[in-house]
Coordinates of C-alpha atoms in Angstrom, one line a residue:
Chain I
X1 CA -16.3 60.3 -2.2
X2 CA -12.5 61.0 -1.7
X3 CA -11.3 61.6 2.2
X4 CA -11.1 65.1 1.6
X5 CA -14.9 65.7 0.5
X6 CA -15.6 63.5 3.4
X7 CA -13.4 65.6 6.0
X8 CA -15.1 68.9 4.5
X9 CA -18.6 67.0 5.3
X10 CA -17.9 65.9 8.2
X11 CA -16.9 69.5 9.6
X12 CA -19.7 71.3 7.9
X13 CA -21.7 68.8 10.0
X14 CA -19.7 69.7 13.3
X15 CA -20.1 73.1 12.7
X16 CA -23.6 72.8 11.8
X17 CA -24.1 71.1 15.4
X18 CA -22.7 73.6 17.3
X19 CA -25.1 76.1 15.6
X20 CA -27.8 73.9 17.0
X21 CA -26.4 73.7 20.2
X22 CA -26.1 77.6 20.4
X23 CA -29.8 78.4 19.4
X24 CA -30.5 76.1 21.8
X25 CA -33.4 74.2 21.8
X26 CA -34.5 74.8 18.0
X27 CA -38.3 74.6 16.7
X28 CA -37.1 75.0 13.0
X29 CA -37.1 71.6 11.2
X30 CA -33.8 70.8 9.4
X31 CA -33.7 70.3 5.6
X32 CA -30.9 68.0 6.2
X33 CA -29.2 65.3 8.6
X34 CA -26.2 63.2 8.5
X35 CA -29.0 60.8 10.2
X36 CA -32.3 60.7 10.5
X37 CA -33.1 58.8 13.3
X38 CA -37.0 58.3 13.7
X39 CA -38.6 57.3 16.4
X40 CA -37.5 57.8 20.2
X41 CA -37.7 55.1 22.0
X42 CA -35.4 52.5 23.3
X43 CA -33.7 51.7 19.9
X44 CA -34.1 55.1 18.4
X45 CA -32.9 57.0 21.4
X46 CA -29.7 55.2 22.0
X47 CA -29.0 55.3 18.5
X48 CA -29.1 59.0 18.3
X49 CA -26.9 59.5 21.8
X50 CA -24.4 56.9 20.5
X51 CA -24.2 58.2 17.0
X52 CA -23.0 61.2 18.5
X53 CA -20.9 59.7 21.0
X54 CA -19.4 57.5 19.0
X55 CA -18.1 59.5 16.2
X56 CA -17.0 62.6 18.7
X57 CA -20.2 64.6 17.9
X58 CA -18.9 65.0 14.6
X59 CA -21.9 63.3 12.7
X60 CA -25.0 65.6 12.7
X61 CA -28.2 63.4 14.1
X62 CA -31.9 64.6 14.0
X63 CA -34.3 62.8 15.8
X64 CA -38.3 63.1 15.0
X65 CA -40.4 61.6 17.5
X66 CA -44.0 62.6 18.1
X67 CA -44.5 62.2 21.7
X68 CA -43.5 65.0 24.3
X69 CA -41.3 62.4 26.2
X70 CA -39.8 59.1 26.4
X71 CA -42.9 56.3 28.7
X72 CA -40.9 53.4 29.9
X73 CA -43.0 50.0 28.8
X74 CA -40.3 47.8 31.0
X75 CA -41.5 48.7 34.9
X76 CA -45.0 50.2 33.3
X77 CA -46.9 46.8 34.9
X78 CA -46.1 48.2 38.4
X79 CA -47.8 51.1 37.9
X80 CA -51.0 48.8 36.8
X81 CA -50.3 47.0 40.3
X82 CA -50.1 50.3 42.2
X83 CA -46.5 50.2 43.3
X84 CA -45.2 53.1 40.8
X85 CA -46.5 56.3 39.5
X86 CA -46.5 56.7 35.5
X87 CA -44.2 59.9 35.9
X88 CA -41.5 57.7 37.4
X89 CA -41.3 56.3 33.8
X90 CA -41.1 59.5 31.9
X91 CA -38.1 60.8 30.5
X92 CA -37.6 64.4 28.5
X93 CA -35.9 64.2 25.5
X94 CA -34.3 67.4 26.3
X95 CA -31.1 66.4 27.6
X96 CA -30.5 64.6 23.9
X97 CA -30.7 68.1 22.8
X98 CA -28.9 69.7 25.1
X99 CA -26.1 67.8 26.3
X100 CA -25.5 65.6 23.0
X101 CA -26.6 67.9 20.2
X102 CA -29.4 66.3 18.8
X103 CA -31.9 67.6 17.0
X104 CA -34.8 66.3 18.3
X105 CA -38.2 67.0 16.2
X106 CA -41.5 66.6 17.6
X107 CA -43.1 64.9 14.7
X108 CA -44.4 61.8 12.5
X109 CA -42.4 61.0 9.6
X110 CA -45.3 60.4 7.3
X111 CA -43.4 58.8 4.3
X112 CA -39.7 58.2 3.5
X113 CA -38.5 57.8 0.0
X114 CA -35.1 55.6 0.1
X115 CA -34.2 55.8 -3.0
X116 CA -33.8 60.0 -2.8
X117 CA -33.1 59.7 0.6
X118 CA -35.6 62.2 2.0
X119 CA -38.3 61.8 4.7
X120 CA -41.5 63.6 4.7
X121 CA -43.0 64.5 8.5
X122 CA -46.5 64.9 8.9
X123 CA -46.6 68.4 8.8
X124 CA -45.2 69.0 5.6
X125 CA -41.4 69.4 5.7
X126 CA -38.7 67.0 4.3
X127 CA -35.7 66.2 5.6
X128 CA -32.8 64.6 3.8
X129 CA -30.7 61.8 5.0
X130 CA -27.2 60.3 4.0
X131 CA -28.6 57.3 7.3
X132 CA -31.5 56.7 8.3
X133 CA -32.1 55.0 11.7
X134 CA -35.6 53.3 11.8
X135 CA -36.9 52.2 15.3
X136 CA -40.6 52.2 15.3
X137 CA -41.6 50.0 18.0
X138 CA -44.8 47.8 16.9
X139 CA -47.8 48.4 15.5
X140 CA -51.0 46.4 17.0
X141 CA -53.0 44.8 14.3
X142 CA -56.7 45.4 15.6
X143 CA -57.9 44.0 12.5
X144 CA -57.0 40.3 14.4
X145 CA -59.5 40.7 16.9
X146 CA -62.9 41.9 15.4
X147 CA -64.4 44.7 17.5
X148 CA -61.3 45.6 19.1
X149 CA -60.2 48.9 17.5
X150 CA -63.6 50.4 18.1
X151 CA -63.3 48.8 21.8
X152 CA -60.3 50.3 22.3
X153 CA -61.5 53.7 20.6
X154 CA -64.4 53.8 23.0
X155 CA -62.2 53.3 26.2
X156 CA -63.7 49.9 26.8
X157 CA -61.0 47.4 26.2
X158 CA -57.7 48.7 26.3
X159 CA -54.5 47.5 26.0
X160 CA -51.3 49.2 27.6
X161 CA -48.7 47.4 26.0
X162 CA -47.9 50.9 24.4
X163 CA -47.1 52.7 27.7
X164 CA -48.5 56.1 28.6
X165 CA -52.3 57.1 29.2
X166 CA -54.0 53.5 28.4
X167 CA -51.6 52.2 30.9
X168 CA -53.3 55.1 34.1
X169 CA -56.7 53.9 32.2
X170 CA -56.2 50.3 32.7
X171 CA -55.4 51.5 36.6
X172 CA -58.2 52.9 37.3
X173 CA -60.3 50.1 35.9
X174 CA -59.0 47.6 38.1
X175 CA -59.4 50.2 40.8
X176 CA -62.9 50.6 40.0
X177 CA -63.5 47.0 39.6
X178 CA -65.5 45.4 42.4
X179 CA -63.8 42.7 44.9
X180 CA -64.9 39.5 43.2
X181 CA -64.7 40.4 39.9
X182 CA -62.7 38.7 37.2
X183 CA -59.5 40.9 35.0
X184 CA -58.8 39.0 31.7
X185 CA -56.0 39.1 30.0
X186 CA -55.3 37.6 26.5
X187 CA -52.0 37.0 24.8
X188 CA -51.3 36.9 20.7
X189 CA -49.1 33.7 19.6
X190 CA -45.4 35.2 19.3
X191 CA -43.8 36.9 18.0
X192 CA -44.7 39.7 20.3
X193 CA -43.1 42.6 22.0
X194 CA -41.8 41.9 25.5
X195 CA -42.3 38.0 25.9
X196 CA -42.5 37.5 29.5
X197 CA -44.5 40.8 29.9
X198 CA -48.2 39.8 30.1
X199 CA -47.0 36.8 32.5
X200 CA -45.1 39.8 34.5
X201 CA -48.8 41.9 34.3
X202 CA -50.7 39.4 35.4
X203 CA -48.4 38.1 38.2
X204 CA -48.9 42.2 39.5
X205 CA -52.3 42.0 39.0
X206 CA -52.7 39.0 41.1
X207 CA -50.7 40.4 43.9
X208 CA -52.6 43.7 44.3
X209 CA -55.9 41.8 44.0
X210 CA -54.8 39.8 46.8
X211 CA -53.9 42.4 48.9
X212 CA -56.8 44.8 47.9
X213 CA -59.6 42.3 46.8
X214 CA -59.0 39.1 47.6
X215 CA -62.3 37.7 46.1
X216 CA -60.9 39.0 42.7
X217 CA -59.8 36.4 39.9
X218 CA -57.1 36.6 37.2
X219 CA -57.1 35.1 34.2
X220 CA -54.6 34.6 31.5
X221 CA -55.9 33.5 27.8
X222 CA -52.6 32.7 26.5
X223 CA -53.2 31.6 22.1
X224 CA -49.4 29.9 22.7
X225 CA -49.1 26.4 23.3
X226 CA -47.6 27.1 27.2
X227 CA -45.8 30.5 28.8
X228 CA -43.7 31.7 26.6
X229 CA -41.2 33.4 28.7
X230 CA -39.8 31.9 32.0
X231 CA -42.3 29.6 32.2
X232 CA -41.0 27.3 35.3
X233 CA -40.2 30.7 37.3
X234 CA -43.8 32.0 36.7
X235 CA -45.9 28.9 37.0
X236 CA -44.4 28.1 40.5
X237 CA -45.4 31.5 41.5
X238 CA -48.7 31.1 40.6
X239 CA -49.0 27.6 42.2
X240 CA -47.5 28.7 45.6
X241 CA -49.2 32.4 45.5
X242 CA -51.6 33.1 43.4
X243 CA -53.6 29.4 43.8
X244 CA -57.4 30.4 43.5
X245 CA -56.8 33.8 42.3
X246 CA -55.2 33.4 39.0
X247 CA -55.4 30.8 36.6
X248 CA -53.8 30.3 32.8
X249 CA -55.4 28.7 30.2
X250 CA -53.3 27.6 27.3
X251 CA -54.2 27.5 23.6
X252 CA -57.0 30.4 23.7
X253 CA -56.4 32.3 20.7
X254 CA -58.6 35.6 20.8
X255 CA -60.7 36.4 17.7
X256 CA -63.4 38.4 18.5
X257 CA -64.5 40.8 21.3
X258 CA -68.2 41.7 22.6
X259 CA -67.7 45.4 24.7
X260 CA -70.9 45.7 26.1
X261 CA -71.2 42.1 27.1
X262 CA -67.7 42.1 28.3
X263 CA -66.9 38.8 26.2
X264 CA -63.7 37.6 24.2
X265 CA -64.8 35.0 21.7
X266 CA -62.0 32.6 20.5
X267 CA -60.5 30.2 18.0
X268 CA -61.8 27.0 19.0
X269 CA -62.1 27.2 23.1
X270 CA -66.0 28.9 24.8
X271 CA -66.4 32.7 25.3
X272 CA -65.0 34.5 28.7
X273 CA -66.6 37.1 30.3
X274 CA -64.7 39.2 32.4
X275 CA -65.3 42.5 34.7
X276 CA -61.9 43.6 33.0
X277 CA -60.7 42.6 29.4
X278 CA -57.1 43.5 28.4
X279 CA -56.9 42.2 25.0
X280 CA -53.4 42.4 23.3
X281 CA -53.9 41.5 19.4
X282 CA -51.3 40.4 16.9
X283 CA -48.1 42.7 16.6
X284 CA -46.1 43.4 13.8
X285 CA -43.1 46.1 12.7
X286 CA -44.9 49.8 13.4
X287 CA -46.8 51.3 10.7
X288 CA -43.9 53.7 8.6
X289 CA -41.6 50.3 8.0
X290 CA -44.2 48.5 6.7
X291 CA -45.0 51.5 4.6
X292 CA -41.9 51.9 3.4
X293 CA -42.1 48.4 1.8
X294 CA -39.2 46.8 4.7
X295 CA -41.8 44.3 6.4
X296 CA -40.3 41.2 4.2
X297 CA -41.1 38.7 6.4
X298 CA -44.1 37.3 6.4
X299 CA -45.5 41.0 5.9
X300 CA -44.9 41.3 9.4
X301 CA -40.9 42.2 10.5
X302 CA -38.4 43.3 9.2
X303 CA -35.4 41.7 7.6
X304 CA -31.7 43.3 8.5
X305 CA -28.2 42.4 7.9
X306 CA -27.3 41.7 11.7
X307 CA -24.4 43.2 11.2
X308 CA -25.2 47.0 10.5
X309 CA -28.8 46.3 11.5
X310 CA -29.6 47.8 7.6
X311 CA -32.8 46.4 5.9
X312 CA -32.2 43.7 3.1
X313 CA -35.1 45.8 1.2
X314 CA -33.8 49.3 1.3
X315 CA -30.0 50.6 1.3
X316 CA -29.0 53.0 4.3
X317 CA -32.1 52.2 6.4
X318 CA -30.8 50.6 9.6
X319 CA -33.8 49.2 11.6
X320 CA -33.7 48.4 14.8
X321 CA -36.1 47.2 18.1
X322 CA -39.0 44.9 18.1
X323 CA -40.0 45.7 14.5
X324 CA -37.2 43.8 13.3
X325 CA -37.3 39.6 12.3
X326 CA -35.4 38.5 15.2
X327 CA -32.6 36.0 15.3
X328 CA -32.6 32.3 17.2
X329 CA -33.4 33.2 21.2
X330 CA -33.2 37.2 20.9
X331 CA -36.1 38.6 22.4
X332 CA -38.3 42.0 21.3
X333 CA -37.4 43.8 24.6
X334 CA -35.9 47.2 25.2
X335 CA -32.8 46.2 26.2
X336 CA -32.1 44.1 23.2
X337 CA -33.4 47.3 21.3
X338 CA -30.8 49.3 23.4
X339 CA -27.9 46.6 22.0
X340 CA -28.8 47.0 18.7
X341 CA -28.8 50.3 18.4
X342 CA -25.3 50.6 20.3
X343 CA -24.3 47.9 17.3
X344 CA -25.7 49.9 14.0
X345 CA -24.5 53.1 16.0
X346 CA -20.9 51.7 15.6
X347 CA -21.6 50.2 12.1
X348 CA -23.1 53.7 10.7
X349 CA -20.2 55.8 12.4
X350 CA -17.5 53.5 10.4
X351 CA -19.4 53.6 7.3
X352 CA -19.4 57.4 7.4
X353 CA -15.8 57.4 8.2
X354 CA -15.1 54.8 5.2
X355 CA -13.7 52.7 8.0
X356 CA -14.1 49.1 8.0
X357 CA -17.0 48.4 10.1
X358 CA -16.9 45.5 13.0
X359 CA -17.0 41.8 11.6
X360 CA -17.6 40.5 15.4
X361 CA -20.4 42.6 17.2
X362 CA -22.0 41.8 20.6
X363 CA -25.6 41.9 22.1
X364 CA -26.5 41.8 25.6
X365 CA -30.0 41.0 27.0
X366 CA -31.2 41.4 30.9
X367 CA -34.6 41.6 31.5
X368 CA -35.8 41.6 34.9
X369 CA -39.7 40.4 35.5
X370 CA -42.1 41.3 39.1
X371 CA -43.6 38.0 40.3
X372 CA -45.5 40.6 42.5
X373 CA -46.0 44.7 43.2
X374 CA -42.6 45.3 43.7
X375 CA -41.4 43.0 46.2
X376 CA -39.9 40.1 44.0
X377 CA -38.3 39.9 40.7
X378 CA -37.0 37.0 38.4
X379 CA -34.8 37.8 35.2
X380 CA -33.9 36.1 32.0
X381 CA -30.5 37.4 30.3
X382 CA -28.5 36.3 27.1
X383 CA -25.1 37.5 25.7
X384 CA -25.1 36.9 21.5
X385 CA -22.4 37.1 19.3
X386 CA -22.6 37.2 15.5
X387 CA -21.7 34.0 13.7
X388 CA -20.2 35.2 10.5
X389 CA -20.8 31.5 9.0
X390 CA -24.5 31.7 9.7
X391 CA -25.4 35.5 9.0
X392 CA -26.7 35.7 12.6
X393 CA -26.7 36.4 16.4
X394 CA -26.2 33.4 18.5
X395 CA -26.3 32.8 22.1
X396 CA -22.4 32.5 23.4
X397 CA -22.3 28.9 24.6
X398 CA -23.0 28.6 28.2
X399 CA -23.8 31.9 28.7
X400 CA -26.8 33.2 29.9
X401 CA -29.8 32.0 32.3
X402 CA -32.6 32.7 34.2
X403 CA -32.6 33.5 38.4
X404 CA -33.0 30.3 40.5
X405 CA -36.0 31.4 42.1
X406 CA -38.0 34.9 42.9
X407 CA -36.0 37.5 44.9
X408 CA -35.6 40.6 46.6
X409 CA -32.0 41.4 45.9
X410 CA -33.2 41.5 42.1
X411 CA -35.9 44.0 42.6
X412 CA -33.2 46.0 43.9
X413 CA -31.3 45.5 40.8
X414 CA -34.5 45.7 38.5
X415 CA -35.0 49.5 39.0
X416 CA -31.5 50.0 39.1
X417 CA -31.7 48.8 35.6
X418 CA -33.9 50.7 34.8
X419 CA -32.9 54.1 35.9
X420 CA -29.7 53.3 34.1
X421 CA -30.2 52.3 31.1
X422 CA -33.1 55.2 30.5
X423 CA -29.9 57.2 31.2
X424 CA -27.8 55.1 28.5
X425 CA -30.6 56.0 26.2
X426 CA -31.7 59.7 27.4
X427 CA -29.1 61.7 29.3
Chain T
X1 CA 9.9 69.3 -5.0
X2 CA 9.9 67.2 -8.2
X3 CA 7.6 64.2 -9.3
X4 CA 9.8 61.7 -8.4
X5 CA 9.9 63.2 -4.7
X6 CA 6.3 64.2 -3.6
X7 CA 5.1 60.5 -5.3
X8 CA 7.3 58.3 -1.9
X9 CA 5.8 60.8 0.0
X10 CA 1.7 60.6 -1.0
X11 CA 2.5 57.0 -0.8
X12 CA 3.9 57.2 2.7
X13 CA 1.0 59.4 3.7
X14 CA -1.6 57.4 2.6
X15 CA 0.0 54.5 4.4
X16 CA 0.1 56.5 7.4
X17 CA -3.8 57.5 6.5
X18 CA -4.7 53.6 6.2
X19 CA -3.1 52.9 9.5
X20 CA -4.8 55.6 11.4
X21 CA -8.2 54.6 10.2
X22 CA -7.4 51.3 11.4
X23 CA -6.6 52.7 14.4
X24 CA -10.0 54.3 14.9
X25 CA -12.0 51.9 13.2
X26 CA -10.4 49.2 16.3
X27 CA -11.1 52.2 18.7
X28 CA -14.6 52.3 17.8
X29 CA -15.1 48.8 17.9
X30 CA -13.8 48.4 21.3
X31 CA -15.8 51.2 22.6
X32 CA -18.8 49.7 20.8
X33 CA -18.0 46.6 22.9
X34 CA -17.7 48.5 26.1
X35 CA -21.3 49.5 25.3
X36 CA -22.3 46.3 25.7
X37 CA -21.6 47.1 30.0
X38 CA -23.6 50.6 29.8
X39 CA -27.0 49.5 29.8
X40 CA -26.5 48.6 33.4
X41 CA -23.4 50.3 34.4
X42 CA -24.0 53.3 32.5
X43 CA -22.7 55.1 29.6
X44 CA -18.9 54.6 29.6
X45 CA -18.8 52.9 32.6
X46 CA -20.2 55.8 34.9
X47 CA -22.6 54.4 37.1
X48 CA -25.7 56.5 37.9
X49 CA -26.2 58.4 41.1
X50 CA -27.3 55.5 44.0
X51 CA -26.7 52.9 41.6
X52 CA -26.5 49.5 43.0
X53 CA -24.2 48.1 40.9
X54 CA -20.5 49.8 40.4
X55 CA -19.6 52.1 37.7
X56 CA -16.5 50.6 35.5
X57 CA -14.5 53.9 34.5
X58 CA -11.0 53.5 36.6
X59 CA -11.5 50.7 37.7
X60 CA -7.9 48.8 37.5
X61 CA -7.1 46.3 35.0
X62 CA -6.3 43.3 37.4
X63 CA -9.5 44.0 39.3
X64 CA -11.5 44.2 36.4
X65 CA -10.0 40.9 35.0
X66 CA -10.3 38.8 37.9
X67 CA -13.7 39.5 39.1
X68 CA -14.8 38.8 35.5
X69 CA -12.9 35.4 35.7
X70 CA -14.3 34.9 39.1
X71 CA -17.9 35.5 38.0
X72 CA -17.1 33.1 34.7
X73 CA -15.9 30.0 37.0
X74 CA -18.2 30.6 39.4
X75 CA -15.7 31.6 42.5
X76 CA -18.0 34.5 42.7
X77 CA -21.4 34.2 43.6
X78 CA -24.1 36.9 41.6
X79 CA -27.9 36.9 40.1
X80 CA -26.6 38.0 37.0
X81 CA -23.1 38.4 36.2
X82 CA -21.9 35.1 36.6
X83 CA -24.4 34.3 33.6
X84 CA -23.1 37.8 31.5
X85 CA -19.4 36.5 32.2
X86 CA -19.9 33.5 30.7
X87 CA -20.6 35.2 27.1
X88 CA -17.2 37.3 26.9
X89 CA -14.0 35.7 26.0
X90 CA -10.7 36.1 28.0
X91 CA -9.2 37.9 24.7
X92 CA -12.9 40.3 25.6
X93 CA -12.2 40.7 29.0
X94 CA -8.4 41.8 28.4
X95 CA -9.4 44.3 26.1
X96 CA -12.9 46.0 28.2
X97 CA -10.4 45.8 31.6
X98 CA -7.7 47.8 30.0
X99 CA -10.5 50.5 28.3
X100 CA -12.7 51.1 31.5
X101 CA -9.3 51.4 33.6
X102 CA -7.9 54.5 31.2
X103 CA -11.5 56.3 32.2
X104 CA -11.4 59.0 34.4
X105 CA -14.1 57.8 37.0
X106 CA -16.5 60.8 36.6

């Protein structure tokens, strides 16, 4: 394409933008974006705000996401310990709309042919694409754990790791669960999303049993070999606080569940019954990648040149998030999804411009865990640069660490996290 | 104009149009850098209303610098920052100081 074909494109795209803009928010589904970003949450969101941003709202972005708005999974365990409301997670996707010029679509996309470069969304329409941004969190593979999925159907055995309602229905069964009763909660071997998360749950739990129901026991069924994430921070915790309330058990990998006798059968270790069972299965890159045919590796993640985040399967799909095959030390958390999609964001802006995209691109990672409902908080965080040599992200030397021991100051600066970076996605 | 004329002159303009996408291809990758603050200090340095940690938009140069040094050596005590330091260069820290301190603040 010569400069001047790309300048005309690049204007009809403006101009097309600002007609969005000025019919407000529009219900009409566009044949055509610049890029297609699908899926809205902390990957896919960014990407579309930055897209715009970083290319002077010149670059015409749809997003489709089906759900109404934006559930925060980081901060989602205090509201399972009773310290936060789930609407204090929420964010509309309105202000994408409104204040950036997104499109945003409330839909699935039910299929995506790369080689036309066209999406079909479940109800029927197709968009076209010159970019598509793919962020589509994980899916959970039921299948590991026999009699899960109908568990889960039923209501029985839930397992928030997907924020929103199951995360109010875990509430209220711990709520509803009698003082002296027992909450399980099992953990797939990793890769998973959100590493230190089902330490962080059941470090809540713990807390609000002892405050609440003291006669109450925790238990963590953990299939890795010790805790994956933070593991000195956490077990200290649980030695000094939590001593006769929770307890973790290593090397339980979950196979099976029993519902109505409240059981989780496992690998090699006996059956645990529980009042409470939170089984998480395996995870793997959410359903319309693997789909598409991008899951190539082990069936499971996703494969991306680091430096544009696009898939090694398919040409201008740029993946992003937990779905992706993750490089040495980078964790599946939202604000590592937040980094990449700041880095393809850049990388997708130049390549539309013809410019040369950037050989040297940075990723930050702070993620901030509650040892307890709200009081204390440790963190983890990482800066990676790409190592042109080696095709990947590596930790900057030196860099990076974990807090020295639980504190208030960080719970301070845990919400203050969060708040901001749902705005760095969503406003 | 003849041939001989307008040809110096496409030549000179596509150099000129080489050096201005280089020019916004190292504007985009600085700004794509400055991203790398936003998740916690918010987008383009403006921190969020009550934010706990301070917005980076006009803040001035030597400021930015040496607290960024400060934090890398240590000299200034933090529960994060003296780890996220570490991971920039001084070349990085040059470059973010003098983009945040062009920013209007709000």
């Amino acid at each position: 394409m010569s400069m001047l074909q790309r300048r005309h494109l690049l204007q009809g795209a403006a101009s097309l933008a600002a007609l969005g803009l000025a019919g407000c928010a529009t219900t009409s589904v566009p044949s055509k974006a610049r890029v297609l970003v699908v899926g809205g949450g902390y990957g896919g969101a960014t990407a579309a705000k930055y897209i715009r941003l970083l290319s002077d709202y010149k670059i015409e972005v749809v997003l489709v996401e089906p759900s109404e708005a934006f559930v925060s999974c980081p901060i989602s365990n205090l509201v399972l310990g009773g310290a936060r409301q789930i609407q204090e997670l929420t964010v509309p996707y309105a202000a994408l709309q409104s204040r950036h010029g997104v499109t945003v679509v409330r839909d699935y996309v039910a299929s995506i042919d790369a080689d036309k470069r066209v999406a079909t969304l479940a109800s029927g329409p197709t968009i076209a694409y010159d970019k598509l941004v793919l962020s589509p969190g994980i899916e959970l593979m039921w299948d590991s754990v026999a009699g899960l999925k109908e568990a889960n159907a039923a209501g029985q055995i839930l397992q928030a790791w997907k924020a929103g309602p199951e995360t109010v229905a875990l509430r209220r069964q711990l709520e509803a669960m009698p003082d002296g009763g027992v909450y399980a909660i099992t953990i797939p071997e990793a890769p998973y999303r959100c590493p230190p998360g089902p330490y962080e749950r059941a470090s809540v739990i713990a807390s609000y049993f002892k405050q609440a129901k003291p006669r109450s026991k925790v238990l963590v069924l953990d299939a890795n070999q010790d805790v994956t994430s933070k593991g000195p921070l956490f077990k200290k915790v649980w030695a000094e606080q939590y001593k006769g309330i929770l307890e973790y058990r290593p090397q339980h990998k979950a196979v099976a569940v029993d519902a109505k006798a409240g059981t989780v059968k496992f690998e090699v270790q006996d059956d645990v019954k529980a009042d409470v069972l939170n089984v998480l299965p395996s995870m793997r890159a959410g359903a319309i990648a693997v789909k598409t045919g991008l899951a190539n590796s082990n069936g499971r993640w996703v494969n991306v040149n680091y430096l544009n985040f696009e898939s090694t399967a398919a040409k201008h799909i740029h993946v992003l998030g937990d779905a992706i095959q993750v490089a040495p030390l980078m964790p599946k958390s939202g604000h590592m999804a937040n980094s990449h999609a700041k880095v393809a964001a850049a990388a997708i802006v130049a390549e539309l411009n013809g410019w040369e995209i950037n050989t040297a691109p940075m990723l930050t990672n702070t993620c901030y865990s509650y040892v307890d409902t709200g009081k204390n908080v440790i963190h983890v965080a990482s800066v990676h640069e790409y190592v042109a040599a080696e095709k990947t992200f590596k930790t900057v030397a030196g860099s990076g660490g974990v807090s020295a021991a639980p504190n208030e100051l960080e719970a301070t600066y845990a919400w203050n996290w969060a708040r901001t970076i749902w705005s760095d996605a969503l406003a | 104009m003849t041939l001989r004329a307008i040809l110096p002159a496409a030549l000179l303009a596509l150099g000129a149009g080489n050096a201005l996408a280089q020019d916004a291809s190292k504007a985009l990758h600085l700004k794509a850098l400055a991203a790398t603050c936003a998740n916690c200090h918010g987008t383009g340095g403006r921190a969020i209303e009550g934010s706990a940690v301070p917005g980076l938009a006009g803040m001035p140069a030597a400021y930015f610098s040496e607290q960024m040094k400060a934090f890398k050596s240590g000299a200034r005590q933090a529960t994060v920052m003296h780890q996220l330091a570490k991971g920039y260069s001084e070349a990085q820290i040059e470059q973010l100081a003098a983009y945040f301190s062009a920013l209007p603040r709000n």
